[in-house]
GROMACS .gro file of C-alpha atoms in nm:
model
  304
    1UNK     CA    1  11.766  11.530   8.161
    2UNK     CA    2  11.631  11.200   8.037
    3UNK     CA    3  11.307  11.060   8.175
    4UNK     CA    4  11.315  10.743   8.380
    5UNK     CA    5  11.218  10.420   8.202
    6UNK     CA    6  10.916  10.380   8.431
    7UNK     CA    7  10.781  10.721   8.330
    8UNK     CA    8  10.837  10.654   7.958
    9UNK     CA    9  10.658  10.320   7.988
   10UNK     CA   10  10.354  10.493   8.141
   11UNK     CA   11  10.315  10.757   7.868
   12UNK     CA   12  10.104  10.550   7.622
   13UNK     CA   13   9.848  10.474   7.896
   14UNK     CA   14   9.840  10.838   7.999
   15UNK     CA   15   9.774  10.942   7.639
   16UNK     CA   16   9.490  10.690   7.613
   17UNK     CA   17   9.337  10.827   7.934
   18UNK     CA   18   9.363  11.183   7.803
   19UNK     CA   19   9.198  11.083   7.474
   20UNK     CA   20   8.912  10.918   7.664
   21UNK     CA   21   8.856  11.238   7.862
   22UNK     CA   22   8.856  11.448   7.545
   23UNK     CA   23   8.600  11.218   7.383
   24UNK     CA   24   8.380  11.242   7.693
   25UNK     CA   25   8.382  11.626   7.690
   26UNK     CA   26   8.089  11.685   7.449
   27UNK     CA   27   7.880  11.434   7.642
   28UNK     CA   28   7.959  11.609   7.970
   29UNK     CA   29   7.861  11.942   7.815
   30UNK     CA   30   7.532  11.796   7.693
   31UNK     CA   31   7.432  11.692   8.045
   32UNK     CA   32   7.580  11.988   8.236
   33UNK     CA   33   7.340  12.094   8.515
   34UNK     CA   34   7.079  11.847   8.388
   35UNK     CA   35   6.891  11.599   8.608
   36UNK     CA   36   6.954  11.229   8.544
   37UNK     CA   37   6.738  10.979   8.733
   38UNK     CA   38   6.889  10.632   8.780
   39UNK     CA   39   6.684  10.336   8.895
   40UNK     CA   40   6.924  10.097   9.065
   41UNK     CA   41   6.834   9.739   9.152
   42UNK     CA   42   6.852   9.378   9.050
   43UNK     CA   43   7.159   9.159   9.091
   44UNK     CA   44   7.391   9.458   9.045
   45UNK     CA   45   7.279   9.584   9.385
   46UNK     CA   46   7.368   9.259   9.558
   47UNK     CA   47   7.727   9.240   9.426
   48UNK     CA   48   7.978   9.444   9.626
   49UNK     CA   49   8.215   9.515   9.335
   50UNK     CA   50   7.926   9.620   9.110
   51UNK     CA   51   7.788   9.839   9.388
   52UNK     CA   52   8.122  10.016   9.426
   53UNK     CA   53   8.140  10.071   9.046
   54UNK     CA   54   7.791  10.217   9.056
   55UNK     CA   55   7.880  10.450   9.344
   56UNK     CA   56   8.188  10.570   9.154
   57UNK     CA   57   7.972  10.641   8.850
   58UNK     CA   58   7.724  10.845   9.052
   59UNK     CA   59   7.997  11.050   9.222
   60UNK     CA   60   8.167  11.118   8.887
   61UNK     CA   61   7.836  11.235   8.740
   62UNK     CA   62   7.787  11.480   9.025
   63UNK     CA   63   8.146  11.602   9.006
   64UNK     CA   64   8.110  11.664   8.631
   65UNK     CA   65   7.813  11.897   8.678
   66UNK     CA   66   7.524  11.652   8.638
   67UNK     CA   67   7.247  11.627   8.900
   68UNK     CA   68   7.197  11.253   8.963
   69UNK     CA   69   6.896  11.119   9.154
   70UNK     CA   70   6.913  10.752   9.255
   71UNK     CA   71   6.597  10.544   9.306
   72UNK     CA   72   6.654  10.192   9.435
   73UNK     CA   73   6.456   9.872   9.470
   74UNK     CA   74   6.515   9.578   9.700
   75UNK     CA   75   6.281   9.289   9.625
   76UNK     CA   76   6.529   9.008   9.707
   77UNK     CA   77   6.631   9.174  10.035
   78UNK     CA   78   6.266   9.218  10.134
   79UNK     CA   79   6.201   8.851  10.060
   80UNK     CA   80   6.494   8.743  10.278
   81UNK     CA   81   6.383   8.960  10.570
   82UNK     CA   82   6.023   8.834  10.549
   83UNK     CA   83   6.153   8.478  10.554
   84UNK     CA   84   6.382   8.555  10.848
   85UNK     CA   85   6.089   8.701  11.045
   86UNK     CA   86   5.861   8.410  10.954
   87UNK     CA   87   5.617   8.624  10.756
   88UNK     CA   88   5.472   8.426  10.466
   89UNK     CA   89   5.406   8.609  10.141
   90UNK     CA   90   5.091   8.559   9.938
   91UNK     CA   91   5.108   8.608   9.562
   92UNK     CA   92   4.826   8.686   9.321
   93UNK     CA   93   4.896   8.670   8.947
   94UNK     CA   94   5.268   8.674   9.027
   95UNK     CA   95   5.245   8.990   9.239
   96UNK     CA   96   5.324   8.999   9.611
   97UNK     CA   97   5.030   9.091   9.832
   98UNK     CA   98   5.149   9.354  10.081
   99UNK     CA   99   4.956   9.327  10.409
  100UNK     CA  100   5.021   9.545  10.715
  101UNK     CA  101   5.300   9.323  10.852
  102UNK     CA  102   5.467   9.307  10.512
  103UNK     CA  103   5.453   9.681  10.444
  104UNK     CA  104   5.625   9.745  10.777
  105UNK     CA  105   5.910   9.515  10.671
  106UNK     CA  106   5.919   9.676  10.326
  107UNK     CA  107   5.963  10.020  10.481
  108UNK     CA  108   6.227   9.894  10.725
  109UNK     CA  109   6.433   9.730  10.449
  110UNK     CA  110   6.391   9.988  10.171
  111UNK     CA  111   6.395  10.315  10.364
  112UNK     CA  112   6.631  10.175  10.627
  113UNK     CA  113   6.908   9.924  10.559
  114UNK     CA  114   6.929   9.936  10.177
  115UNK     CA  115   6.889  10.312  10.152
  116UNK     CA  116   7.163  10.384  10.402
  117UNK     CA  117   7.390  10.120  10.251
  118UNK     CA  118   7.379  10.298   9.915
  119UNK     CA  119   7.435  10.634  10.085
  120UNK     CA  120   7.738  10.477  10.252
  121UNK     CA  121   7.878  10.342   9.924
  122UNK     CA  122   7.851  10.685   9.763
  123UNK     CA  123   8.014  10.846  10.067
  124UNK     CA  124   8.301  10.598  10.053
  125UNK     CA  125   8.374  10.715   9.697
  126UNK     CA  126   8.387  11.080   9.802
  127UNK     CA  127   8.029  11.181   9.728
  128UNK     CA  128   7.770  11.340   9.957
  129UNK     CA  129   7.437  11.160   9.946
  130UNK     CA  130   7.113  11.201  10.140
  131UNK     CA  131   6.880  10.905  10.191
  132UNK     CA  132   6.508  10.981  10.160
  133UNK     CA  133   6.181  10.808  10.078
  134UNK     CA  134   5.859  10.929   9.920
  135UNK     CA  135   5.718  11.018  10.262
  136UNK     CA  136   5.981  11.285  10.330
  137UNK     CA  137   5.845  11.634  10.268
  138UNK     CA  138   5.534  11.473  10.113
  139UNK     CA  139   5.755  11.408   9.811
  140UNK     CA  140   5.536  11.133   9.663
  141UNK     CA  141   5.169  11.080   9.740
  142UNK     CA  142   5.048  10.733   9.643
  143UNK     CA  143   4.715  10.571   9.568
  144UNK     CA  144   4.626  10.206   9.603
  145UNK     CA  145   4.705   9.998   9.295
  146UNK     CA  146   4.417   9.815   9.132
  147UNK     CA  147   4.491   9.516   8.914
  148UNK     CA  148   4.263   9.269   8.738
  149UNK     CA  149   4.305   8.918   8.605
  150UNK     CA  150   4.089   8.683   8.403
  151UNK     CA  151   3.992   8.369   8.593
  152UNK     CA  152   4.101   8.075   8.373
  153UNK     CA  153   3.802   7.862   8.477
  154UNK     CA  154   3.515   8.109   8.451
  155UNK     CA  155   3.683   8.351   8.204
  156UNK     CA  156   3.551   8.632   8.424
  157UNK     CA  157   3.772   8.933   8.496
  158UNK     CA  158   3.832   8.971   8.869
  159UNK     CA  159   3.978   9.259   9.069
  160UNK     CA  160   4.293   9.167   9.266
  161UNK     CA  161   4.342   9.315   9.611
  162UNK     CA  162   4.720   9.349   9.651
  163UNK     CA  163   4.698   9.518   9.989
  164UNK     CA  164   4.921   9.818  10.048
  165UNK     CA  165   5.078   9.828   9.701
  166UNK     CA  166   5.063  10.181   9.562
  167UNK     CA  167   5.143  10.387   9.257
  168UNK     CA  168   5.248  10.754   9.244
  169UNK     CA  169   4.956  10.995   9.230
  170UNK     CA  170   5.139  11.323   9.290
  171UNK     CA  171   5.506  11.428   9.313
  172UNK     CA  172   5.613  11.739   9.505
  173UNK     CA  173   5.963  11.830   9.385
  174UNK     CA  174   6.035  12.095   9.653
  175UNK     CA  175   6.255  11.869   9.870
  176UNK     CA  176   6.450  11.737   9.572
  177UNK     CA  177   6.510  12.090   9.442
  178UNK     CA  178   6.654  12.188   9.780
  179UNK     CA  179   6.874  11.879   9.804
  180UNK     CA  180   7.009  11.923   9.451
  181UNK     CA  181   7.075  12.294   9.503
  182UNK     CA  182   7.292  12.200   9.801
  183UNK     CA  183   7.499  11.977   9.564
  184UNK     CA  184   7.387  11.661   9.742
  185UNK     CA  185   7.287  11.332   9.577
  186UNK     CA  186   6.933  11.216   9.666
  187UNK     CA  187   6.898  10.841   9.718
  188UNK     CA  188   6.528  10.755   9.721
  189UNK     CA  189   6.345  10.450   9.857
  190UNK     CA  190   6.014  10.378   9.678
  191UNK     CA  191   5.793  10.403   9.985
  192UNK     CA  192   5.515  10.662   9.984
  193UNK     CA  193   5.214  10.772  10.184
  194UNK     CA  194   4.854  10.790  10.068
  195UNK     CA  195   4.608  11.069  10.134
  196UNK     CA  196   4.465  10.838  10.400
  197UNK     CA  197   4.802  10.840  10.581
  198UNK     CA  198   4.867  10.476  10.494
  199UNK     CA  199   5.215  10.362  10.389
  200UNK     CA  200   5.237  10.211  10.040
  201UNK     CA  201   5.501   9.997   9.872
  202UNK     CA  202   5.563  10.136   9.521
  203UNK     CA  203   5.735   9.956   9.235
  204UNK     CA  204   6.083  10.112   9.200
  205UNK     CA  205   6.062  10.150   8.821
  206UNK     CA  206   5.726  10.326   8.849
  207UNK     CA  207   5.856  10.547   9.130
  208UNK     CA  208   6.164  10.642   8.925
  209UNK     CA  209   5.947  10.724   8.623
  210UNK     CA  210   5.728  10.955   8.831
  211UNK     CA  211   6.033  11.131   8.979
  212UNK     CA  212   6.193  11.170   8.636
  213UNK     CA  213   5.874  11.315   8.491
  214UNK     CA  214   5.828  11.564   8.776
  215UNK     CA  215   6.192  11.674   8.756
  216UNK     CA  216   6.185  11.701   8.373
  217UNK     CA  217   6.495  11.483   8.371
  218UNK     CA  218   6.730  11.477   8.072
  219UNK     CA  219   6.761  11.100   8.109
  220UNK     CA  220   6.596  10.818   8.301
  221UNK     CA  221   6.823  10.513   8.328
  222UNK     CA  222   6.664  10.182   8.428
  223UNK     CA  223   6.938   9.943   8.538
  224UNK     CA  224   6.819   9.585   8.492
  225UNK     CA  225   6.953   9.230   8.469
  226UNK     CA  226   6.937   9.215   8.088
  227UNK     CA  227   7.126   9.405   7.812
  228UNK     CA  228   6.814   9.604   7.719
  229UNK     CA  229   6.509   9.536   7.503
  230UNK     CA  230   6.559   9.227   7.286
  231UNK     CA  231   6.396   9.135   6.955
  232UNK     CA  232   6.246   8.791   6.887
  233UNK     CA  233   6.593   8.660   6.796
  234UNK     CA  234   6.725   8.780   7.135
  235UNK     CA  235   6.932   9.055   6.974
  236UNK     CA  236   6.958   9.395   7.142
  237UNK     CA  237   6.738   9.671   6.997
  238UNK     CA  238   6.962   9.981   7.027
  239UNK     CA  239   6.695  10.249   6.974
  240UNK     CA  240   6.315  10.266   6.987
  241UNK     CA  241   6.030  10.516   6.980
  242UNK     CA  242   5.706  10.510   7.180
  243UNK     CA  243   5.528  10.377   6.870
  244UNK     CA  244   5.787  10.099   6.841
  245UNK     CA  245   5.730  10.007   7.206
  246UNK     CA  246   5.354   9.976   7.164
  247UNK     CA  247   5.393   9.776   6.843
  248UNK     CA  248   5.638   9.529   7.000
  249UNK     CA  249   5.412   9.478   7.301
  250UNK     CA  250   5.117   9.414   7.069
  251UNK     CA  251   5.305   9.156   6.857
  252UNK     CA  252   5.445   8.971   7.157
  253UNK     CA  253   5.811   9.071   7.119
  254UNK     CA  254   5.806   9.254   7.453
  255UNK     CA  255   5.660   9.028   7.722
  256UNK     CA  256   5.644   8.953   8.095
  257UNK     CA  257   5.842   9.180   8.327
  258UNK     CA  258   5.967   9.401   8.046
  259UNK     CA  259   5.614   9.531   7.976
  260UNK     CA  260   5.580   9.734   8.299
  261UNK     CA  261   5.931   9.874   8.244
  262UNK     CA  262   5.833   9.989   7.895
  263UNK     CA  263   5.509  10.137   8.032
  264UNK     CA  264   5.720  10.334   8.281
  265UNK     CA  265   5.939  10.458   7.993
  266UNK     CA  266   5.634  10.577   7.799
  267UNK     CA  267   5.493  10.747   8.109
  268UNK     CA  268   5.819  10.937   8.171
  269UNK     CA  269   5.862  11.038   7.806
  270UNK     CA  270   5.507  11.171   7.785
  271UNK     CA  271   5.581  11.389   8.089
  272UNK     CA  272   5.883  11.560   7.939
  273UNK     CA  273   6.181  11.330   7.998
  274UNK     CA  274   6.402  11.362   7.688
  275UNK     CA  275   6.496  10.993   7.664
  276UNK     CA  276   6.494  10.673   7.867
  277UNK     CA  277   6.755  10.397   7.859
  278UNK     CA  278   6.710  10.035   7.970
  279UNK     CA  279   7.056   9.889   8.034
  280UNK     CA  280   7.239   9.606   8.206
  281UNK     CA  281   7.342   9.707   8.557
  282UNK     CA  282   7.585   9.413   8.577
  283UNK     CA  283   7.815   9.570   8.315
  284UNK     CA  284   8.094   9.759   8.497
  285UNK     CA  285   8.043  10.138   8.479
  286UNK     CA  286   7.740  10.095   8.251
  287UNK     CA  287   7.612  10.439   8.355
  288UNK     CA  288   7.931  10.609   8.233
  289UNK     CA  289   7.932  10.404   7.912
  290UNK     CA  290   7.580  10.519   7.837
  291UNK     CA  291   7.617  10.888   7.921
  292UNK     CA  292   7.979  10.970   7.837
  293UNK     CA  293   8.059  10.760   7.527
  294UNK     CA  294   7.923  10.717   7.175
  295UNK     CA  295   7.894  10.344   7.239
  296UNK     CA  296   7.591  10.342   7.468
  297UNK     CA  297   7.504  10.050   7.691
  298UNK     CA  298   7.144   9.948   7.631
  299UNK     CA  299   6.820  10.040   7.455
  300UNK     CA  300   6.752  10.411   7.409
  301UNK     CA  301   6.383  10.508   7.391
  302UNK     CA  302   6.262  10.847   7.266
  303UNK     CA  303   5.920  10.999   7.205
  304UNK     CA  304   5.953  10.981   6.826
   0.00000   0.00000   0.00000
């Protein structure tokens, strides 16, 4: 019995798909039952198609035996809600000052609307996600961030009071262990509580680094709006070590907003994360490209 023309025409594509799966096998085996922390934010989070691609990636990771943990940001959404409510933001040295009214909006947006939206996207792709924040189960205890700046007029270093902006002080992994053992996908909002009971807004990259370190993650993926770390000629640097990172910060190659991301990478690596990747979240299925192919999708950073 001869096969129908339509079936014959499909065979080449089927063979390509099978070859792709075979090539992905060793990568899947490498990450089997390992924790992968993914920081999700930037413009990729605001685009519906990109969000659906991301949700598909996360569900596929979980289905293939990996234990993904998603940490998300939401700066643009917070800004829009503050504007809608008529709450004016004050900035010091480019950083938003988080007063009591602002931190309440931050918690509402991050731990509420954005968190549940991502949980919904993952659910729509067949996954089972649980939305949490650092407050749940005392997962993350924060301390107030202290920052300094040099006054350009007096050349005197001054301490900046950023209000209720925090940084992780302690991570209790008990809740995450329980959620992962139930084969659920944790989706975490970077809101935490201090020992004083005060709510703190935590930078999402920093929060993700602390979670990755506490969970001894195999990989920490930082999804950004750029291809990765760029050299002075704006070419992608495919691989780096901690020493490379410090050298490129010192010589001015790594500047501005990339510096705190690199500091988060170093922090996570020094706490046992095997490797960190900074990659472009706007590239479709960038998470799968990075983890399941030889190609990679950004800058890979290792201890040495």
